[in-house]
């Protein structure tokens, strides 16, 4: 079983190389020619000109493991099992090449076949009324309808939710995959389920169907080409694969944490209350 962070990173890139992707090294954390972001916050951010067609990519299928800092997450660090200041994001990208069908099939193949995760613990979500994504998950992958969560901002008006955009640029509806870590990580609320803020159902993968260009002010234009932007937090995936409590317990982080504890002569978690 592939468990260690460095092995997971390699296995993801090799999997997508076997599907015709060009593996590129991580781009710098400081955006180049993008005034809408202070720091790179997702694998797609340095690739924006390829999604819009402004620049020609080295190949129409690319995969990366991108260094990221998501400033909006910082207040959650140390409070949840899954948020970090700095993290790495695995991603496969299509610039006007394959779209929803291949992206969803490869998501499932990688998680269940390459990594061997149990399909019974995986729950996809979709943008409220994305019937195309629903049909792929349901009819082609074979997931029961009641295990596919439709996200709505307002269920009464039917206003859909689950849309990726950060600053201006390419954006679109998402379909995620959540992993059920079990009741012991749950908040115990009767409403606890996919999309709950607690650490039971951990979002591991996000497929974004990048088909719009946003101006950052709520105006969208349809892109000429349809794209795929997927993202999977490497450290979150390691939490699932290593069956540990939090991102601070995975092999790479634990080594750093233990060294800091030795230097500071402290025991991790002792006296935390
Ligand atoms: N841009 C999406 C995210 O960061 C998918 O890569 O979640």
PDB file of C-alpha atoms and ligand atoms in Angstrom:
ATOM      1  CA  UNK A   1       0.000   0.000   0.000  1.00  0.00           C
ATOM      2  CA  UNK A   2       1.285   3.485  -0.909  1.00  0.00           C
ATOM      3  CA  UNK A   3       1.316   5.565   2.255  1.00  0.00           C
ATOM      4  CA  UNK A   4       4.329   7.827   2.687  1.00  0.00           C
ATOM      5  CA  UNK A   5       4.039  11.419   1.507  1.00  0.00           C
ATOM      6  CA  UNK A   6       6.942  11.159  -0.942  1.00  0.00           C
ATOM      7  CA  UNK A   7       5.558   7.909  -2.398  1.00  0.00           C
ATOM      8  CA  UNK A   8       2.065   9.378  -2.749  1.00  0.00           C
ATOM      9  CA  UNK A   9       3.405  12.403  -4.598  1.00  0.00           C
ATOM     10  CA  UNK A  10       5.362  10.194  -6.993  1.00  0.00           C
ATOM     11  CA  UNK A  11       2.494   7.751  -7.549  1.00  0.00           C
ATOM     12  CA  UNK A  12       0.033  10.533  -8.451  1.00  0.00           C
ATOM     13  CA  UNK A  13       2.384  12.081 -11.011  1.00  0.00           C
ATOM     14  CA  UNK A  14       3.237   8.670 -12.493  1.00  0.00           C
ATOM     15  CA  UNK A  15      -0.436   7.752 -12.748  1.00  0.00           C
ATOM     16  CA  UNK A  16      -1.198  10.870 -14.774  1.00  0.00           C
ATOM     17  CA  UNK A  17       1.947  10.510 -16.852  1.00  0.00           C
ATOM     18  CA  UNK A  18       0.571   7.092 -17.809  1.00  0.00           C
ATOM     19  CA  UNK A  19      -2.563   8.952 -19.016  1.00  0.00           C
ATOM     20  CA  UNK A  20      -0.566  11.186 -21.338  1.00  0.00           C
ATOM     21  CA  UNK A  21       0.143  14.109 -18.967  1.00  0.00           C
ATOM     22  CA  UNK A  22       3.355  16.096 -18.836  1.00  0.00           C
ATOM     23  CA  UNK A  23       4.595  16.341 -15.223  1.00  0.00           C
ATOM     24  CA  UNK A  24       5.877  19.861 -14.529  1.00  0.00           C
ATOM     25  CA  UNK A  25       7.792  20.969 -11.415  1.00  0.00           C
ATOM     26  CA  UNK A  26       6.045  23.173  -8.855  1.00  0.00           C
ATOM     27  CA  UNK A  27       5.908  26.867  -9.768  1.00  0.00           C
ATOM     28  CA  UNK A  28       7.155  29.464  -7.224  1.00  0.00           C
ATOM     29  CA  UNK A  29       4.849  30.450  -4.372  1.00  0.00           C
ATOM     30  CA  UNK A  30       4.901  34.089  -5.452  1.00  0.00           C
ATOM     31  CA  UNK A  31       2.633  34.588  -8.487  1.00  0.00           C
ATOM     32  CA  UNK A  32       4.260  35.827 -11.661  1.00  0.00           C
ATOM     33  CA  UNK A  33       2.113  38.305 -13.645  1.00  0.00           C
ATOM     34  CA  UNK A  34      -1.054  37.794 -11.550  1.00  0.00           C
ATOM     35  CA  UNK A  35      -2.161  40.780  -9.493  1.00  0.00           C
ATOM     36  CA  UNK A  36      -5.256  39.001  -8.191  1.00  0.00           C
ATOM     37  CA  UNK A  37      -3.311  36.782  -5.771  1.00  0.00           C
ATOM     38  CA  UNK A  38      -0.768  37.467  -3.043  1.00  0.00           C
ATOM     39  CA  UNK A  39       0.463  33.855  -2.975  1.00  0.00           C
ATOM     40  CA  UNK A  40      -0.178  30.792  -5.105  1.00  0.00           C
ATOM     41  CA  UNK A  41      -3.176  29.102  -3.484  1.00  0.00           C
ATOM     42  CA  UNK A  42      -3.909  26.185  -5.844  1.00  0.00           C
ATOM     43  CA  UNK A  43      -2.294  24.038  -8.495  1.00  0.00           C
ATOM     44  CA  UNK A  44      -4.266  25.851 -11.185  1.00  0.00           C
ATOM     45  CA  UNK A  45      -3.177  29.367 -10.243  1.00  0.00           C
ATOM     46  CA  UNK A  46       0.134  29.482 -12.144  1.00  0.00           C
ATOM     47  CA  UNK A  47      -1.564  27.860 -15.151  1.00  0.00           C
ATOM     48  CA  UNK A  48      -4.329  30.446 -15.658  1.00  0.00           C
ATOM     49  CA  UNK A  49      -3.145  31.636 -19.121  1.00  0.00           C
ATOM     50  CA  UNK A  50      -3.354  28.045 -20.397  1.00  0.00           C
ATOM     51  CA  UNK A  51      -7.001  27.711 -19.306  1.00  0.00           C
ATOM     52  CA  UNK A  52      -8.041  30.911 -21.019  1.00  0.00           C
ATOM     53  CA  UNK A  53      -6.120  30.082 -24.194  1.00  0.00           C
ATOM     54  CA  UNK A  54      -3.993  33.234 -23.760  1.00  0.00           C
ATOM     55  CA  UNK A  55      -0.819  31.100 -23.855  1.00  0.00           C
ATOM     56  CA  UNK A  56      -0.090  27.737 -25.453  1.00  0.00           C
ATOM     57  CA  UNK A  57       0.735  25.043 -22.865  1.00  0.00           C
ATOM     58  CA  UNK A  58       3.709  22.711 -23.390  1.00  0.00           C
ATOM     59  CA  UNK A  59       1.113  19.907 -23.615  1.00  0.00           C
ATOM     60  CA  UNK A  60      -2.692  19.924 -23.347  1.00  0.00           C
ATOM     61  CA  UNK A  61      -2.468  17.469 -20.428  1.00  0.00           C
ATOM     62  CA  UNK A  62      -0.299  18.521 -17.507  1.00  0.00           C
ATOM     63  CA  UNK A  63       0.114  17.334 -13.901  1.00  0.00           C
ATOM     64  CA  UNK A  64       1.906  19.005 -11.001  1.00  0.00           C
ATOM     65  CA  UNK A  65       2.500  18.929  -7.283  1.00  0.00           C
ATOM     66  CA  UNK A  66       2.228  22.643  -6.486  1.00  0.00           C
ATOM     67  CA  UNK A  67       3.461  24.409  -3.349  1.00  0.00           C
ATOM     68  CA  UNK A  68       0.561  26.478  -1.952  1.00  0.00           C
ATOM     69  CA  UNK A  69      -0.388  28.903   0.782  1.00  0.00           C
ATOM     70  CA  UNK A  70      -4.094  29.585   1.201  1.00  0.00           C
ATOM     71  CA  UNK A  71      -4.353  32.716   3.293  1.00  0.00           C
ATOM     72  CA  UNK A  72      -8.091  32.221   3.821  1.00  0.00           C
ATOM     73  CA  UNK A  73      -7.400  28.946   5.645  1.00  0.00           C
ATOM     74  CA  UNK A  74      -4.953  30.343   8.163  1.00  0.00           C
ATOM     75  CA  UNK A  75      -7.533  30.955  10.894  1.00  0.00           C
ATOM     76  CA  UNK A  76      -8.403  27.247  10.784  1.00  0.00           C
ATOM     77  CA  UNK A  77      -4.844  26.032  11.254  1.00  0.00           C
ATOM     78  CA  UNK A  78      -4.433  24.196  14.543  1.00  0.00           C
ATOM     79  CA  UNK A  79      -8.202  23.958  14.987  1.00  0.00           C
ATOM     80  CA  UNK A  80      -9.044  21.298  12.414  1.00  0.00           C
ATOM     81  CA  UNK A  81      -7.275  18.089  11.428  1.00  0.00           C
ATOM     82  CA  UNK A  82      -6.953  19.186   7.825  1.00  0.00           C
ATOM     83  CA  UNK A  83      -5.842  22.818   7.424  1.00  0.00           C
ATOM     84  CA  UNK A  84      -2.257  23.954   6.972  1.00  0.00           C
ATOM     85  CA  UNK A  85      -0.550  27.241   6.193  1.00  0.00           C
ATOM     86  CA  UNK A  86       1.804  25.735   3.625  1.00  0.00           C
ATOM     87  CA  UNK A  87       0.713  22.625   1.741  1.00  0.00           C
ATOM     88  CA  UNK A  88       1.256  20.782  -1.513  1.00  0.00           C
ATOM     89  CA  UNK A  89      -1.521  20.263  -4.019  1.00  0.00           C
ATOM     90  CA  UNK A  90      -1.537  17.425  -6.516  1.00  0.00           C
ATOM     91  CA  UNK A  91      -3.344  18.244  -9.739  1.00  0.00           C
ATOM     92  CA  UNK A  92      -4.085  17.027 -13.238  1.00  0.00           C
ATOM     93  CA  UNK A  93      -5.109  19.584 -15.833  1.00  0.00           C
ATOM     94  CA  UNK A  94      -6.672  19.549 -19.257  1.00  0.00           C
ATOM     95  CA  UNK A  95      -6.448  22.633 -21.437  1.00  0.00           C
ATOM     96  CA  UNK A  96      -9.214  22.149 -23.984  1.00  0.00           C
ATOM     97  CA  UNK A  97      -8.535  18.419 -24.120  1.00  0.00           C
ATOM     98  CA  UNK A  98     -10.442  15.840 -22.010  1.00  0.00           C
ATOM     99  CA  UNK A  99     -13.385  16.913 -19.847  1.00  0.00           C
ATOM    100  CA  UNK A 100     -15.741  15.575 -17.168  1.00  0.00           C
ATOM    101  CA  UNK A 101     -15.928  11.943 -18.197  1.00  0.00           C
ATOM    102  CA  UNK A 102     -12.209  11.174 -18.219  1.00  0.00           C
ATOM    103  CA  UNK A 103     -11.544  13.368 -15.180  1.00  0.00           C
ATOM    104  CA  UNK A 104     -14.105  11.556 -13.035  1.00  0.00           C
ATOM    105  CA  UNK A 105     -13.094   8.092 -14.245  1.00  0.00           C
ATOM    106  CA  UNK A 106      -9.413   8.767 -13.504  1.00  0.00           C
ATOM    107  CA  UNK A 107     -10.255  10.225 -10.088  1.00  0.00           C
ATOM    108  CA  UNK A 108     -12.006   6.997  -9.202  1.00  0.00           C
ATOM    109  CA  UNK A 109      -9.372   4.759 -10.759  1.00  0.00           C
ATOM    110  CA  UNK A 110      -6.553   6.468  -8.877  1.00  0.00           C
ATOM    111  CA  UNK A 111      -8.315   6.474  -5.500  1.00  0.00           C
ATOM    112  CA  UNK A 112      -9.757   2.968  -5.589  1.00  0.00           C
ATOM    113  CA  UNK A 113      -7.327   1.016  -7.772  1.00  0.00           C
ATOM    114  CA  UNK A 114      -3.919   2.677  -7.405  1.00  0.00           C
ATOM    115  CA  UNK A 115      -4.377   3.629  -3.749  1.00  0.00           C
ATOM    116  CA  UNK A 116      -6.826   0.851  -2.895  1.00  0.00           C
ATOM    117  CA  UNK A 117      -9.232   3.069  -0.913  1.00  0.00           C
ATOM    118  CA  UNK A 118     -12.517   1.369  -0.151  1.00  0.00           C
ATOM    119  CA  UNK A 119     -15.303   2.625  -2.442  1.00  0.00           C
ATOM    120  CA  UNK A 120     -17.678   2.282   0.523  1.00  0.00           C
ATOM    121  CA  UNK A 121     -15.918   5.138   2.290  1.00  0.00           C
ATOM    122  CA  UNK A 122     -15.831   7.506  -0.684  1.00  0.00           C
ATOM    123  CA  UNK A 123     -18.624  10.007  -1.318  1.00  0.00           C
ATOM    124  CA  UNK A 124     -18.739  12.245  -4.402  1.00  0.00           C
ATOM    125  CA  UNK A 125     -20.421  15.650  -4.412  1.00  0.00           C
ATOM    126  CA  UNK A 126     -21.616  17.749  -7.339  1.00  0.00           C
ATOM    127  CA  UNK A 127     -22.670  21.300  -8.116  1.00  0.00           C
ATOM    128  CA  UNK A 128     -26.430  21.265  -7.331  1.00  0.00           C
ATOM    129  CA  UNK A 129     -27.800  20.558 -10.765  1.00  0.00           C
ATOM    130  CA  UNK A 130     -24.815  19.306 -12.698  1.00  0.00           C
ATOM    131  CA  UNK A 131     -26.689  16.387 -14.240  1.00  0.00           C
ATOM    132  CA  UNK A 132     -23.786  15.509 -16.504  1.00  0.00           C
ATOM    133  CA  UNK A 133     -21.458  14.942 -13.531  1.00  0.00           C
ATOM    134  CA  UNK A 134     -24.247  13.140 -11.674  1.00  0.00           C
ATOM    135  CA  UNK A 135     -24.763  10.734 -14.585  1.00  0.00           C
ATOM    136  CA  UNK A 136     -21.066   9.920 -14.799  1.00  0.00           C
ATOM    137  CA  UNK A 137     -20.849   9.156 -11.070  1.00  0.00           C
ATOM    138  CA  UNK A 138     -24.122   7.267 -11.018  1.00  0.00           C
ATOM    139  CA  UNK A 139     -24.450   5.501 -14.377  1.00  0.00           C
ATOM    140  CA  UNK A 140     -20.816   4.967 -15.291  1.00  0.00           C
ATOM    141  CA  UNK A 141     -18.982   4.637 -11.961  1.00  0.00           C
ATOM    142  CA  UNK A 142     -21.981   2.999 -10.286  1.00  0.00           C
ATOM    143  CA  UNK A 143     -22.393   5.146  -7.151  1.00  0.00           C
ATOM    144  CA  UNK A 144     -25.858   5.061  -5.580  1.00  0.00           C
ATOM    145  CA  UNK A 145     -27.792   8.315  -5.988  1.00  0.00           C
ATOM    146  CA  UNK A 146     -28.131   8.771  -2.218  1.00  0.00           C
ATOM    147  CA  UNK A 147     -24.340   8.749  -1.836  1.00  0.00           C
ATOM    148  CA  UNK A 148     -23.875  11.642  -4.272  1.00  0.00           C
ATOM    149  CA  UNK A 149     -24.350  14.972  -2.496  1.00  0.00           C
ATOM    150  CA  UNK A 150     -25.792  17.881  -4.446  1.00  0.00           C
ATOM    151  CA  UNK A 151     -24.658  21.208  -3.026  1.00  0.00           C
ATOM    152  CA  UNK A 152     -27.069  24.142  -2.911  1.00  0.00           C
ATOM    153  CA  UNK A 153     -26.502  27.624  -1.557  1.00  0.00           C
ATOM    154  CA  UNK A 154     -30.220  27.909  -1.019  1.00  0.00           C
ATOM    155  CA  UNK A 155     -32.151  24.633  -1.329  1.00  0.00           C
ATOM    156  CA  UNK A 156     -35.441  26.511  -1.377  1.00  0.00           C
ATOM    157  CA  UNK A 157     -34.697  28.587  -4.444  1.00  0.00           C
ATOM    158  CA  UNK A 158     -32.532  25.832  -5.954  1.00  0.00           C
ATOM    159  CA  UNK A 159     -29.534  28.169  -6.137  1.00  0.00           C
ATOM    160  CA  UNK A 160     -26.595  25.827  -6.663  1.00  0.00           C
ATOM    161  CA  UNK A 161     -23.325  25.772  -4.771  1.00  0.00           C
ATOM    162  CA  UNK A 162     -19.921  24.167  -5.315  1.00  0.00           C
ATOM    163  CA  UNK A 163     -18.091  26.471  -7.664  1.00  0.00           C
ATOM    164  CA  UNK A 164     -14.350  27.111  -7.726  1.00  0.00           C
ATOM    165  CA  UNK A 165     -13.090  30.676  -8.078  1.00  0.00           C
ATOM    166  CA  UNK A 166     -10.348  32.541  -6.271  1.00  0.00           C
ATOM    167  CA  UNK A 167      -9.713  36.034  -7.448  1.00  0.00           C
ATOM    168  CA  UNK A 168     -10.230  36.733 -11.123  1.00  0.00           C
ATOM    169  CA  UNK A 169      -9.699  34.108 -13.798  1.00  0.00           C
ATOM    170  CA  UNK A 170     -10.802  30.689 -14.988  1.00  0.00           C
ATOM    171  CA  UNK A 171     -13.432  29.023 -12.817  1.00  0.00           C
ATOM    172  CA  UNK A 172     -16.291  26.543 -12.893  1.00  0.00           C
ATOM    173  CA  UNK A 173     -18.491  24.027 -11.094  1.00  0.00           C
ATOM    174  CA  UNK A 174     -16.845  21.336  -8.951  1.00  0.00           C
ATOM    175  CA  UNK A 175     -17.271  17.707  -8.099  1.00  0.00           C
ATOM    176  CA  UNK A 176     -15.405  16.579  -5.003  1.00  0.00           C
ATOM    177  CA  UNK A 177     -14.668  13.274  -3.355  1.00  0.00           C
ATOM    178  CA  UNK A 178     -14.969  12.969   0.419  1.00  0.00           C
ATOM    179  CA  UNK A 179     -13.533  10.150   2.518  1.00  0.00           C
ATOM    180  CA  UNK A 180     -15.442   8.984   5.590  1.00  0.00           C
ATOM    181  CA  UNK A 181     -12.855   8.665   8.384  1.00  0.00           C
ATOM    182  CA  UNK A 182     -15.408   7.164  10.729  1.00  0.00           C
ATOM    183  CA  UNK A 183     -17.640   8.185  13.569  1.00  0.00           C
ATOM    184  CA  UNK A 184     -14.831   8.880  16.024  1.00  0.00           C
ATOM    185  CA  UNK A 185     -13.866  11.962  13.986  1.00  0.00           C
ATOM    186  CA  UNK A 186     -17.458  13.216  13.731  1.00  0.00           C
ATOM    187  CA  UNK A 187     -19.075  16.136  15.544  1.00  0.00           C
ATOM    188  CA  UNK A 188     -22.021  13.972  16.592  1.00  0.00           C
ATOM    189  CA  UNK A 189     -24.622  16.416  15.262  1.00  0.00           C
ATOM    190  CA  UNK A 190     -27.625  14.752  13.613  1.00  0.00           C
ATOM    191  CA  UNK A 191     -26.889  16.784  10.486  1.00  0.00           C
ATOM    192  CA  UNK A 192     -23.257  15.573  10.243  1.00  0.00           C
ATOM    193  CA  UNK A 193     -22.539  14.350   6.718  1.00  0.00           C
ATOM    194  CA  UNK A 194     -20.685  15.267   3.554  1.00  0.00           C
ATOM    195  CA  UNK A 195     -19.967  18.989   3.661  1.00  0.00           C
ATOM    196  CA  UNK A 196     -20.049  19.202   7.494  1.00  0.00           C
ATOM    197  CA  UNK A 197     -17.323  21.425   8.968  1.00  0.00           C
ATOM    198  CA  UNK A 198     -16.012  18.675  11.226  1.00  0.00           C
ATOM    199  CA  UNK A 199     -13.200  16.272  10.383  1.00  0.00           C
ATOM    200  CA  UNK A 200     -15.191  13.110   9.707  1.00  0.00           C
ATOM    201  CA  UNK A 201     -15.897  13.478   5.973  1.00  0.00           C
ATOM    202  CA  UNK A 202     -12.607  14.776   4.660  1.00  0.00           C
ATOM    203  CA  UNK A 203     -12.555  16.318   1.208  1.00  0.00           C
ATOM    204  CA  UNK A 204      -9.636  14.739  -0.582  1.00  0.00           C
ATOM    205  CA  UNK A 205     -10.189  15.508  -4.251  1.00  0.00           C
ATOM    206  CA  UNK A 206     -11.758  18.327  -6.204  1.00  0.00           C
ATOM    207  CA  UNK A 207     -12.516  18.126  -9.932  1.00  0.00           C
ATOM    208  CA  UNK A 208     -13.225  21.594 -11.295  1.00  0.00           C
ATOM    209  CA  UNK A 209     -14.871  21.795 -14.686  1.00  0.00           C
ATOM    210  CA  UNK A 210     -13.242  25.049 -15.736  1.00  0.00           C
ATOM    211  CA  UNK A 211     -15.471  26.523 -18.391  1.00  0.00           C
ATOM    212  CA  UNK A 212     -15.854  30.201 -17.381  1.00  0.00           C
ATOM    213  CA  UNK A 213     -13.634  33.231 -17.016  1.00  0.00           C
ATOM    214  CA  UNK A 214     -14.587  35.422 -14.037  1.00  0.00           C
ATOM    215  CA  UNK A 215     -13.623  39.065 -13.561  1.00  0.00           C
ATOM    216  CA  UNK A 216     -13.586  38.700  -9.751  1.00  0.00           C
ATOM    217  CA  UNK A 217     -16.733  40.879  -9.501  1.00  0.00           C
ATOM    218  CA  UNK A 218     -19.349  38.266 -10.296  1.00  0.00           C
ATOM    219  CA  UNK A 219     -19.314  38.513 -14.093  1.00  0.00           C
ATOM    220  CA  UNK A 220     -18.585  35.378 -16.102  1.00  0.00           C
ATOM    221  CA  UNK A 221     -17.950  34.659 -19.739  1.00  0.00           C
ATOM    222  CA  UNK A 222     -17.932  31.164 -21.221  1.00  0.00           C
ATOM    223  CA  UNK A 223     -14.433  30.063 -22.220  1.00  0.00           C
ATOM    224  CA  UNK A 224     -13.952  28.915 -25.774  1.00  0.00           C
ATOM    225  CA  UNK A 225     -12.275  25.736 -24.570  1.00  0.00           C
ATOM    226  CA  UNK A 226     -13.461  23.441 -21.786  1.00  0.00           C
ATOM    227  CA  UNK A 227     -10.820  22.539 -19.222  1.00  0.00           C
ATOM    228  CA  UNK A 228     -10.189  20.373 -16.200  1.00  0.00           C
ATOM    229  CA  UNK A 229      -8.515  21.567 -13.008  1.00  0.00           C
ATOM    230  CA  UNK A 230      -8.252  18.957 -10.298  1.00  0.00           C
ATOM    231  CA  UNK A 231      -6.743  19.411  -6.885  1.00  0.00           C
ATOM    232  CA  UNK A 232      -5.919  17.023  -4.080  1.00  0.00           C
ATOM    233  CA  UNK A 233      -4.186  18.107  -0.884  1.00  0.00           C
ATOM    234  CA  UNK A 234      -1.150  15.839  -0.551  1.00  0.00           C
ATOM    235  CA  UNK A 235      -1.080  16.081   3.247  1.00  0.00           C
ATOM    236  CA  UNK A 236      -4.818  15.316   3.538  1.00  0.00           C
ATOM    237  CA  UNK A 237      -4.421  12.311   1.336  1.00  0.00           C
ATOM    238  CA  UNK A 238      -1.572  11.167   3.589  1.00  0.00           C
ATOM    239  CA  UNK A 239      -3.858  11.513   6.646  1.00  0.00           C
ATOM    240  CA  UNK A 240      -6.296   9.120   4.991  1.00  0.00           C
ATOM    241  CA  UNK A 241      -3.657   6.676   3.753  1.00  0.00           C
ATOM    242  CA  UNK A 242      -1.696   6.624   7.019  1.00  0.00           C
ATOM    243  CA  UNK A 243      -4.887   6.534   9.121  1.00  0.00           C
ATOM    244  CA  UNK A 244      -3.592   9.199  11.486  1.00  0.00           C
ATOM    245  CA  UNK A 245      -5.499  11.886  13.360  1.00  0.00           C
ATOM    246  CA  UNK A 246      -4.337  14.996  11.581  1.00  0.00           C
ATOM    247  CA  UNK A 247      -1.986  16.562   9.043  1.00  0.00           C
ATOM    248  CA  UNK A 248       0.471  17.118  11.903  1.00  0.00           C
ATOM    249  CA  UNK A 249       0.811  13.330  12.352  1.00  0.00           C
ATOM    250  CA  UNK A 250       1.766  12.305   8.802  1.00  0.00           C
ATOM    251  CA  UNK A 251       5.312  10.975   8.305  1.00  0.00           C
ATOM    252  CA  UNK A 252       6.983  14.128   6.941  1.00  0.00           C
ATOM    253  CA  UNK A 253       5.323  16.507   9.408  1.00  0.00           C
ATOM    254  CA  UNK A 254       5.852  14.206  12.360  1.00  0.00           C
ATOM    255  CA  UNK A 255       9.587  14.123  11.681  1.00  0.00           C
ATOM    256  CA  UNK A 256       9.691  17.943  11.857  1.00  0.00           C
ATOM    257  CA  UNK A 257       7.349  18.040  14.833  1.00  0.00           C
ATOM    258  CA  UNK A 258       9.441  15.482  16.761  1.00  0.00           C
ATOM    259  CA  UNK A 259      12.664  17.395  16.045  1.00  0.00           C
ATOM    260  CA  UNK A 260      11.080  20.637  17.313  1.00  0.00           C
ATOM    261  CA  UNK A 261       9.832  18.853  20.435  1.00  0.00           C
ATOM    262  CA  UNK A 262      13.313  17.452  21.109  1.00  0.00           C
ATOM    263  CA  UNK A 263      14.920  20.871  20.721  1.00  0.00           C
ATOM    264  CA  UNK A 264      12.285  22.536  22.874  1.00  0.00           C
ATOM    265  CA  UNK A 265      12.286  19.670  25.367  1.00  0.00           C
ATOM    266  CA  UNK A 266       8.521  19.387  25.133  1.00  0.00           C
ATOM    267  CA  UNK A 267       6.139  16.479  24.704  1.00  0.00           C
ATOM    268  CA  UNK A 268       3.671  16.882  21.845  1.00  0.00           C
ATOM    269  CA  UNK A 269       0.115  17.370  23.090  1.00  0.00           C
ATOM    270  CA  UNK A 270       1.161  17.346  26.769  1.00  0.00           C
ATOM    271  CA  UNK A 271      -0.597  20.152  28.597  1.00  0.00           C
ATOM    272  CA  UNK A 272      -2.620  21.225  25.582  1.00  0.00           C
ATOM    273  CA  UNK A 273      -5.618  21.891  27.780  1.00  0.00           C
TER     274      UNK A 273
HETATM  275  N1  LIG B   1      -8.700  24.732  -7.925  1.00  0.00           N
HETATM  276  C1  LIG B   1      -9.324  23.679  -7.174  1.00  0.00           C
HETATM  277  C2  LIG B   1      -8.894  23.652  -5.747  1.00  0.00           C
HETATM  278  O1  LIG B   1      -7.901  24.242  -5.424  1.00  0.00           O
HETATM  279  C3  LIG B   1      -9.009  22.345  -7.792  1.00  0.00           C
HETATM  280  O2  LIG B   1      -7.674  22.252  -8.100  1.00  0.00           O
HETATM  281  O3  LIG B   1      -9.537  23.014  -4.958  1.00  0.00           O
END
